[in-house]
mmCIF file of N, CA, C and O in Angstrom:
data_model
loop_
_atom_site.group_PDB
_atom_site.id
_atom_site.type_symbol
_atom_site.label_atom_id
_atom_site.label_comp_id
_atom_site.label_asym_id
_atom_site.label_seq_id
_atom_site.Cartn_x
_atom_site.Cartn_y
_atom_site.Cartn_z
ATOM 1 N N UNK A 1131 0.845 -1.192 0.000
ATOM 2 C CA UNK A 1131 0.000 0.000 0.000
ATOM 3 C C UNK A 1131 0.883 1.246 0.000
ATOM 4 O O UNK A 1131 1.839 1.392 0.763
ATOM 5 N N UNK A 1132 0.424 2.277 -1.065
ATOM 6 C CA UNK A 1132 1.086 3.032 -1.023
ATOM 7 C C UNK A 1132 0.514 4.630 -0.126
ATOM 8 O O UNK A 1132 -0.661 4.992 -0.191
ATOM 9 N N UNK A 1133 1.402 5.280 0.528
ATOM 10 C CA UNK A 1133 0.742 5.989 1.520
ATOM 11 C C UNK A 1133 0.882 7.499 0.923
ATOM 12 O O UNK A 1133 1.739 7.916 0.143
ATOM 13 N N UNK A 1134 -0.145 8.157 1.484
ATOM 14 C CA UNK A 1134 -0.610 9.470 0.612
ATOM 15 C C UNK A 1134 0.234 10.371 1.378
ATOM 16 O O UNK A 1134 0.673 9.886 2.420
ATOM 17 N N UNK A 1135 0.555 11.533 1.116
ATOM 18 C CA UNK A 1135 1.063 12.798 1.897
ATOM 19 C C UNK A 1135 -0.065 13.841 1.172
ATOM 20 O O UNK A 1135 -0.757 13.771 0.157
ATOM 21 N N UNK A 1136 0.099 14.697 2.089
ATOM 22 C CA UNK A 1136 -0.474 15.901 1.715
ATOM 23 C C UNK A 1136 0.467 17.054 2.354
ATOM 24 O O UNK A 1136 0.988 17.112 3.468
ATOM 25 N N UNK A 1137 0.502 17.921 1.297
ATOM 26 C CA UNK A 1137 1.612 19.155 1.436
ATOM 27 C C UNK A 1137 0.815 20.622 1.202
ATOM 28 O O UNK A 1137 0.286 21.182 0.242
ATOM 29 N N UNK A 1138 0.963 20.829 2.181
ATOM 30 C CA UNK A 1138 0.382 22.423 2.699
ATOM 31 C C UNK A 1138 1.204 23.250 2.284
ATOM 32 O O UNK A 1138 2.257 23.116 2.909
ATOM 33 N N UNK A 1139 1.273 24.339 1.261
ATOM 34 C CA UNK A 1139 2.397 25.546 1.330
ATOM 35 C C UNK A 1139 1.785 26.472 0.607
ATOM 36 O O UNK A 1139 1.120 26.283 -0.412
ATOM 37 N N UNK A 1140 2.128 27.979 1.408
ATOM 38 C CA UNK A 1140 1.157 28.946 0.063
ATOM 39 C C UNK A 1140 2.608 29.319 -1.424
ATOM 40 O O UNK A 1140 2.390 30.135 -2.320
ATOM 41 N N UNK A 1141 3.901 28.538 -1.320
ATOM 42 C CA UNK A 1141 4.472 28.811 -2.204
ATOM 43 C C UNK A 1141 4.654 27.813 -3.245
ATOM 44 O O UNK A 1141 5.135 26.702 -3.020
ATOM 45 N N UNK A 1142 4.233 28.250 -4.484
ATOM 46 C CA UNK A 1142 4.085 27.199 -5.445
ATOM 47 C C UNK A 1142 5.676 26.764 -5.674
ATOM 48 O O UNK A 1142 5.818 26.328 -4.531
ATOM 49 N N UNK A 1143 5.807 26.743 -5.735
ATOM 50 C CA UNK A 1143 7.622 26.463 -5.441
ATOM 51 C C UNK A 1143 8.016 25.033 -5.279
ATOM 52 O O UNK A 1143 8.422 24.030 -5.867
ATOM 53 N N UNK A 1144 7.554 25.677 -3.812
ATOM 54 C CA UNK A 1144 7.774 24.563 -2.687
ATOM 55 C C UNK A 1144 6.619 23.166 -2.835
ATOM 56 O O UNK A 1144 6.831 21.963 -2.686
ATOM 57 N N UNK A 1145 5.131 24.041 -3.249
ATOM 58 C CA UNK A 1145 4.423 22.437 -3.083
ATOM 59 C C UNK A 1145 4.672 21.522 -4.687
ATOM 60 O O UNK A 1145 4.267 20.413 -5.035
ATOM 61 N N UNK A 1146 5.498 22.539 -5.395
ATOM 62 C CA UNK A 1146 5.823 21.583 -6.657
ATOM 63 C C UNK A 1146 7.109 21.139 -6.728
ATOM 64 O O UNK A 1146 7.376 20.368 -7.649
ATOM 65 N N UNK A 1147 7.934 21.442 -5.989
ATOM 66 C CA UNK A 1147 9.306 20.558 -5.641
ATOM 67 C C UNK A 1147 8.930 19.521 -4.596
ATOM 68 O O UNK A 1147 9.493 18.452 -4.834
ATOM 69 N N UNK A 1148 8.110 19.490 -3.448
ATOM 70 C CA UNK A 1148 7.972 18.651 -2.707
ATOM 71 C C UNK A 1148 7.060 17.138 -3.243
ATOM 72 O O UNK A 1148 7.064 15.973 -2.845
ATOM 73 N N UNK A 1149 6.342 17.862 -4.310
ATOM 74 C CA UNK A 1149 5.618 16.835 -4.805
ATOM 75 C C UNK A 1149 6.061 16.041 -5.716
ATOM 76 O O UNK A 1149 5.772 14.855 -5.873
ATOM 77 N N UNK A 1150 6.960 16.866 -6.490
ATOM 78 C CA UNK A 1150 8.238 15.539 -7.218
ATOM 79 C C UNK A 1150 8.981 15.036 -6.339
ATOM 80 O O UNK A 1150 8.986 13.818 -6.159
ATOM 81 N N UNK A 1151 9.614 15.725 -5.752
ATOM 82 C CA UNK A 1151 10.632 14.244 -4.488
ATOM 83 C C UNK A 1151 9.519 13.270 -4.378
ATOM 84 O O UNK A 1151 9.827 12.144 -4.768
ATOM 85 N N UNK A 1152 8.267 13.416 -3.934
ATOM 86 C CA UNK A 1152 7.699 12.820 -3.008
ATOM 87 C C UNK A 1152 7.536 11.485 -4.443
ATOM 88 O O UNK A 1152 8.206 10.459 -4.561
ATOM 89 N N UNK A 1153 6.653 11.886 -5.165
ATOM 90 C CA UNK A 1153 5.769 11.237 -6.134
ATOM 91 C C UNK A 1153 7.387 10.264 -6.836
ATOM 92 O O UNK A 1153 7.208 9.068 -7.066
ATOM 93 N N UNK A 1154 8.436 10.696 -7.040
ATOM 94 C CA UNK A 1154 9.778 9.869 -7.146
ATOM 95 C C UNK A 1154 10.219 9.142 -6.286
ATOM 96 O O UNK A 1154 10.872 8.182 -6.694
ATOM 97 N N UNK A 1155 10.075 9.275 -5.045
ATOM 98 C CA UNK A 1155 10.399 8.418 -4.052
ATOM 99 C C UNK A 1155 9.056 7.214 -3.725
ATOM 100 O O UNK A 1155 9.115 6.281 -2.925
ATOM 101 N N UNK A 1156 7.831 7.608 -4.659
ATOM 102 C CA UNK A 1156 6.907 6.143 -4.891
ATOM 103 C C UNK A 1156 5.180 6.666 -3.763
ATOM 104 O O UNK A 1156 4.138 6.023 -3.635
ATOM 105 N N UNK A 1157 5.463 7.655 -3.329
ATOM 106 C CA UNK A 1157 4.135 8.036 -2.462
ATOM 107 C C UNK A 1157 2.806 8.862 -3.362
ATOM 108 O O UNK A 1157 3.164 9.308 -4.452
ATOM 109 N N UNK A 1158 1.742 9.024 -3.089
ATOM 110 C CA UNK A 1158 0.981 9.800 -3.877
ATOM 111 C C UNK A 1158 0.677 11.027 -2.926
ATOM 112 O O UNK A 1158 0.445 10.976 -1.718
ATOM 113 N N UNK A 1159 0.737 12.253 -3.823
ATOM 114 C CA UNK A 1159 0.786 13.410 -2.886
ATOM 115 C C UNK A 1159 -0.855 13.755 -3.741
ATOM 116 O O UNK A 1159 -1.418 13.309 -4.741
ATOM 117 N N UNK A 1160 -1.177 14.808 -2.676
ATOM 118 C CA UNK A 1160 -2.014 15.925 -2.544
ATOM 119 C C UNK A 1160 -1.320 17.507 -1.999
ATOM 120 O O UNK A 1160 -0.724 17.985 -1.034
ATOM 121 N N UNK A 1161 -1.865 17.903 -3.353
ATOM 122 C CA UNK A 1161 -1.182 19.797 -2.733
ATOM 123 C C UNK A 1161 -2.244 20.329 -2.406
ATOM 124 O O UNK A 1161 -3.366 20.033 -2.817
ATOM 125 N N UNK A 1162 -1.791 21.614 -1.214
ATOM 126 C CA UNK A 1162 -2.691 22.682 -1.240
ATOM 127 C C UNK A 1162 -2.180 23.739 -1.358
ATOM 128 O O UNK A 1162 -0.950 23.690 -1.372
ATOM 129 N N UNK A 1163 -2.716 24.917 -1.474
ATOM 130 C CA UNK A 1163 -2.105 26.152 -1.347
ATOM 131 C C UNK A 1163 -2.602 27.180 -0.414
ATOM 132 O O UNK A 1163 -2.522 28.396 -0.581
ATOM 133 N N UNK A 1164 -3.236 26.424 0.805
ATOM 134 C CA UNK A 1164 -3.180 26.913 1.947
ATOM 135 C C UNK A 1164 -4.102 26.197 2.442
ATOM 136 O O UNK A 1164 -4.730 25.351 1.806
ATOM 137 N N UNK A 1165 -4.335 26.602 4.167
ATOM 138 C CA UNK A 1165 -4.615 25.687 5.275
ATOM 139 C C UNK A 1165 -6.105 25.122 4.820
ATOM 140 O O UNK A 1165 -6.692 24.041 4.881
ATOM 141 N N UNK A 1166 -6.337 26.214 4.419
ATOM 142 C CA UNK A 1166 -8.192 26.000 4.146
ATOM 143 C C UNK A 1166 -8.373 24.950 3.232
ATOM 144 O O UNK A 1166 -9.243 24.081 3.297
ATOM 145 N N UNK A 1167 -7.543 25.073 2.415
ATOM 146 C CA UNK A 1167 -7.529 24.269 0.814
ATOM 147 C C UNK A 1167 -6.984 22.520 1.393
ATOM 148 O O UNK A 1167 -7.056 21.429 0.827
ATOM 149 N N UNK A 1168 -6.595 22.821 2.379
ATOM 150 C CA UNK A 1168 -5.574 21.324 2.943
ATOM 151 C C UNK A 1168 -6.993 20.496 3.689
ATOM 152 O O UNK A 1168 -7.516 19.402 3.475
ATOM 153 N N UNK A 1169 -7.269 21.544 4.583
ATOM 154 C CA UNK A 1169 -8.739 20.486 5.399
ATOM 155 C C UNK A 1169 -9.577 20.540 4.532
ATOM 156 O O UNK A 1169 -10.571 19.979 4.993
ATOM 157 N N UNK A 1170 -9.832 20.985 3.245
ATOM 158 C CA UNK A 1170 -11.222 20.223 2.319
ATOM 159 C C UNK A 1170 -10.786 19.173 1.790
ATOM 160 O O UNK A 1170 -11.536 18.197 1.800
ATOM 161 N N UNK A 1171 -9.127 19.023 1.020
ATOM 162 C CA UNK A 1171 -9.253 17.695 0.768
ATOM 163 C C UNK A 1171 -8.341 16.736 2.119
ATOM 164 O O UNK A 1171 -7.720 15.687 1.950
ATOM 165 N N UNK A 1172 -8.467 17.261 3.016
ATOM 166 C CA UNK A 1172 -8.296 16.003 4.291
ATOM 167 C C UNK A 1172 -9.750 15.820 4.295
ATOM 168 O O UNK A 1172 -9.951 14.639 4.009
ATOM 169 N N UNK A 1173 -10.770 16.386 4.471
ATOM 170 C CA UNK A 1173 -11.846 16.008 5.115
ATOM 171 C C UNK A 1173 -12.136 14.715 3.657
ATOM 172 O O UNK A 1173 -12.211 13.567 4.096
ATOM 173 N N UNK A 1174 -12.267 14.809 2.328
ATOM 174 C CA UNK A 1174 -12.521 14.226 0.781
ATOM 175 C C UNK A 1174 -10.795 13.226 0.960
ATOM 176 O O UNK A 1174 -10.716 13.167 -0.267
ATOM 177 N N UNK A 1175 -10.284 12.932 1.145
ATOM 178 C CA UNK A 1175 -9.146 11.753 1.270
ATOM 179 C C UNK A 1175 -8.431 11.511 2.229
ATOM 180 O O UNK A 1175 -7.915 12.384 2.927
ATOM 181 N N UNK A 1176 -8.299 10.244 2.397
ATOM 182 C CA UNK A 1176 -7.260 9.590 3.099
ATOM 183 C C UNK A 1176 -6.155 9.609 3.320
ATOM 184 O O UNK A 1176 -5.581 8.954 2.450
ATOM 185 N N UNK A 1177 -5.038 10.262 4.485
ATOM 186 C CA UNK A 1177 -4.112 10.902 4.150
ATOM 187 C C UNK A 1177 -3.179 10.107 5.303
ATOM 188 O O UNK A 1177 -3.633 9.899 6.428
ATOM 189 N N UNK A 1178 -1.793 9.672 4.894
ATOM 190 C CA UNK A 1178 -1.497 9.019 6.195
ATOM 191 C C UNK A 1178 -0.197 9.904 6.872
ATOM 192 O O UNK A 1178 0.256 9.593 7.973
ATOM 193 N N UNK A 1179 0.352 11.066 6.057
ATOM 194 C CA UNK A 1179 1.295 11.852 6.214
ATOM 195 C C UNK A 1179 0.923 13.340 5.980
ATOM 196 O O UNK A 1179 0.524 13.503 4.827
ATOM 197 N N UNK A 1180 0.933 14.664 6.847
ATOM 198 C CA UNK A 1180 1.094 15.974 6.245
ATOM 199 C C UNK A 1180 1.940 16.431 6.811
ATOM 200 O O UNK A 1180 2.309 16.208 7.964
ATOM 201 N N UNK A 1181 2.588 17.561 5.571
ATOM 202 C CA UNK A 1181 4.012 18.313 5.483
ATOM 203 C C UNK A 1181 2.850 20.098 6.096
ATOM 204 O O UNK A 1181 1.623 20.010 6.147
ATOM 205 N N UNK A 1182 3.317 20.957 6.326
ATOM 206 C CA UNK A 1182 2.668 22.336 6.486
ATOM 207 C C UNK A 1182 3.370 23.122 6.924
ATOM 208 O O UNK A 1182 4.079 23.027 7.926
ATOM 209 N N UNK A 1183 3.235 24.051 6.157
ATOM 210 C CA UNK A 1183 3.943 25.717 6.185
ATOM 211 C C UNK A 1183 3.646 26.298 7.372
ATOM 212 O O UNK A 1183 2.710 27.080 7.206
ATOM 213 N N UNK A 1184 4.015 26.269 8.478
ATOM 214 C CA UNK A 1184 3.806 27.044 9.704
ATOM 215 C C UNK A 1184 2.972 28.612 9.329
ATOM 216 O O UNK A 1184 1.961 29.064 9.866
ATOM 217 N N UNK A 1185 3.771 29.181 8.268
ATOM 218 C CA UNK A 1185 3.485 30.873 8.152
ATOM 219 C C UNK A 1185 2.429 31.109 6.907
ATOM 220 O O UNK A 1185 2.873 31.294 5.774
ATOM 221 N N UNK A 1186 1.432 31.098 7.090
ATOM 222 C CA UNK A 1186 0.471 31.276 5.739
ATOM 223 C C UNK A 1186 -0.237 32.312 5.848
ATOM 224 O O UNK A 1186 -0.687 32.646 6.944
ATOM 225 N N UNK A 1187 -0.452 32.977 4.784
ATOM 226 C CA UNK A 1187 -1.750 34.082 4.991
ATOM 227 C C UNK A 1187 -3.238 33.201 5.634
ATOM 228 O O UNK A 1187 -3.582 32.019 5.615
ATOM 229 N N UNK A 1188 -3.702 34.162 6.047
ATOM 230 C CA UNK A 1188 -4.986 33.272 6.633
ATOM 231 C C UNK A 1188 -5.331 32.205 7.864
ATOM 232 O O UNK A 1188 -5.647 32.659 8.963
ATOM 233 N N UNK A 1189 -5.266 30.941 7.665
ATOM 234 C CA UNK A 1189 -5.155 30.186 8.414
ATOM 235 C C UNK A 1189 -3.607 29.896 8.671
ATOM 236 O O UNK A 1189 -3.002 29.587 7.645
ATOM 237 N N UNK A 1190 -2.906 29.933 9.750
ATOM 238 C CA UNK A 1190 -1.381 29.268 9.944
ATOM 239 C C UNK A 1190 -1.707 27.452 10.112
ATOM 240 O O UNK A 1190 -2.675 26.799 10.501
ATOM 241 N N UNK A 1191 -0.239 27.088 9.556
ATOM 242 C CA UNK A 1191 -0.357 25.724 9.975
ATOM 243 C C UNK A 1191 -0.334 25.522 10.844
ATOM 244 O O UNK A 1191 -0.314 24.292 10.882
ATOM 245 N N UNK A 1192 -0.305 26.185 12.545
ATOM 246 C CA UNK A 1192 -0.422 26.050 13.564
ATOM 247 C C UNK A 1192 -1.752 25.679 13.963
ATOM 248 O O UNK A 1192 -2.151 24.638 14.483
ATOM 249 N N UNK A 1193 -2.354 26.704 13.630
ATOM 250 C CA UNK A 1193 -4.100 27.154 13.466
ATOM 251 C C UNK A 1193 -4.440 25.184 12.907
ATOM 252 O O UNK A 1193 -4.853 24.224 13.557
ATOM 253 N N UNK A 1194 -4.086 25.306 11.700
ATOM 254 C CA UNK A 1194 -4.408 24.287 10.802
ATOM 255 C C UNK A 1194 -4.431 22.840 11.518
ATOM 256 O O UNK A 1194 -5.393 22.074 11.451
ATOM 257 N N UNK A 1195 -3.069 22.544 12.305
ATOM 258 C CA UNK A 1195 -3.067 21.652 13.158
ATOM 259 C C UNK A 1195 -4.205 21.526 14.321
ATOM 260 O O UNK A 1195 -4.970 20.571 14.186
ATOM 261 N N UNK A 1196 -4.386 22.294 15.335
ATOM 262 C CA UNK A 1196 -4.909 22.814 16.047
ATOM 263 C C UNK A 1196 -6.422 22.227 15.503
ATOM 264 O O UNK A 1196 -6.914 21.392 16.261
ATOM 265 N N UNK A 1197 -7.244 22.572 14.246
ATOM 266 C CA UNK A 1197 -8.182 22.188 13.567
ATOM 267 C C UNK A 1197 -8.679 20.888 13.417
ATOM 268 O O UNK A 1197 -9.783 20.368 13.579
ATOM 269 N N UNK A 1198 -7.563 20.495 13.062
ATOM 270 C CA UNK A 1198 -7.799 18.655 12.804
ATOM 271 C C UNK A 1198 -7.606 17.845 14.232
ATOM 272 O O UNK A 1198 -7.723 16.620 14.268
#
């Protein structure tokens, strides 16, 4: 079984470099581009790993944690 990550970041940068390591090293990712965008598809998939940007406009990944 292969296990999902989901990667929180408001910099496209970052959630598209993290998602090639990831998706090369054999995992299936989910991006968001911020906290809000991360708990709609946590709440819509199964996720057994998340990465998150501490500093976001809006919701922080602190906040974000805190949520779930």
């Amino acid at each position: 079984m292969t296990a999902t990550i989901l990667v929180i970041d408001d910099y496209a940068i970052i959630r598209r470099l993290f998602s090639l390591y990831l998706q090369k090293k054999g995992f299936n990712v989910l991006i968001a581009a911020s906290a809000e965008e991360g708990l709609v598809l946590l709440k819509n998939n199964q996720v057994d790993i998340i990465t998150c940007d501490v500093i976001m406009p809006g919701m922080s990944g602190i906040e974000f944690f805190t949520e779930i």
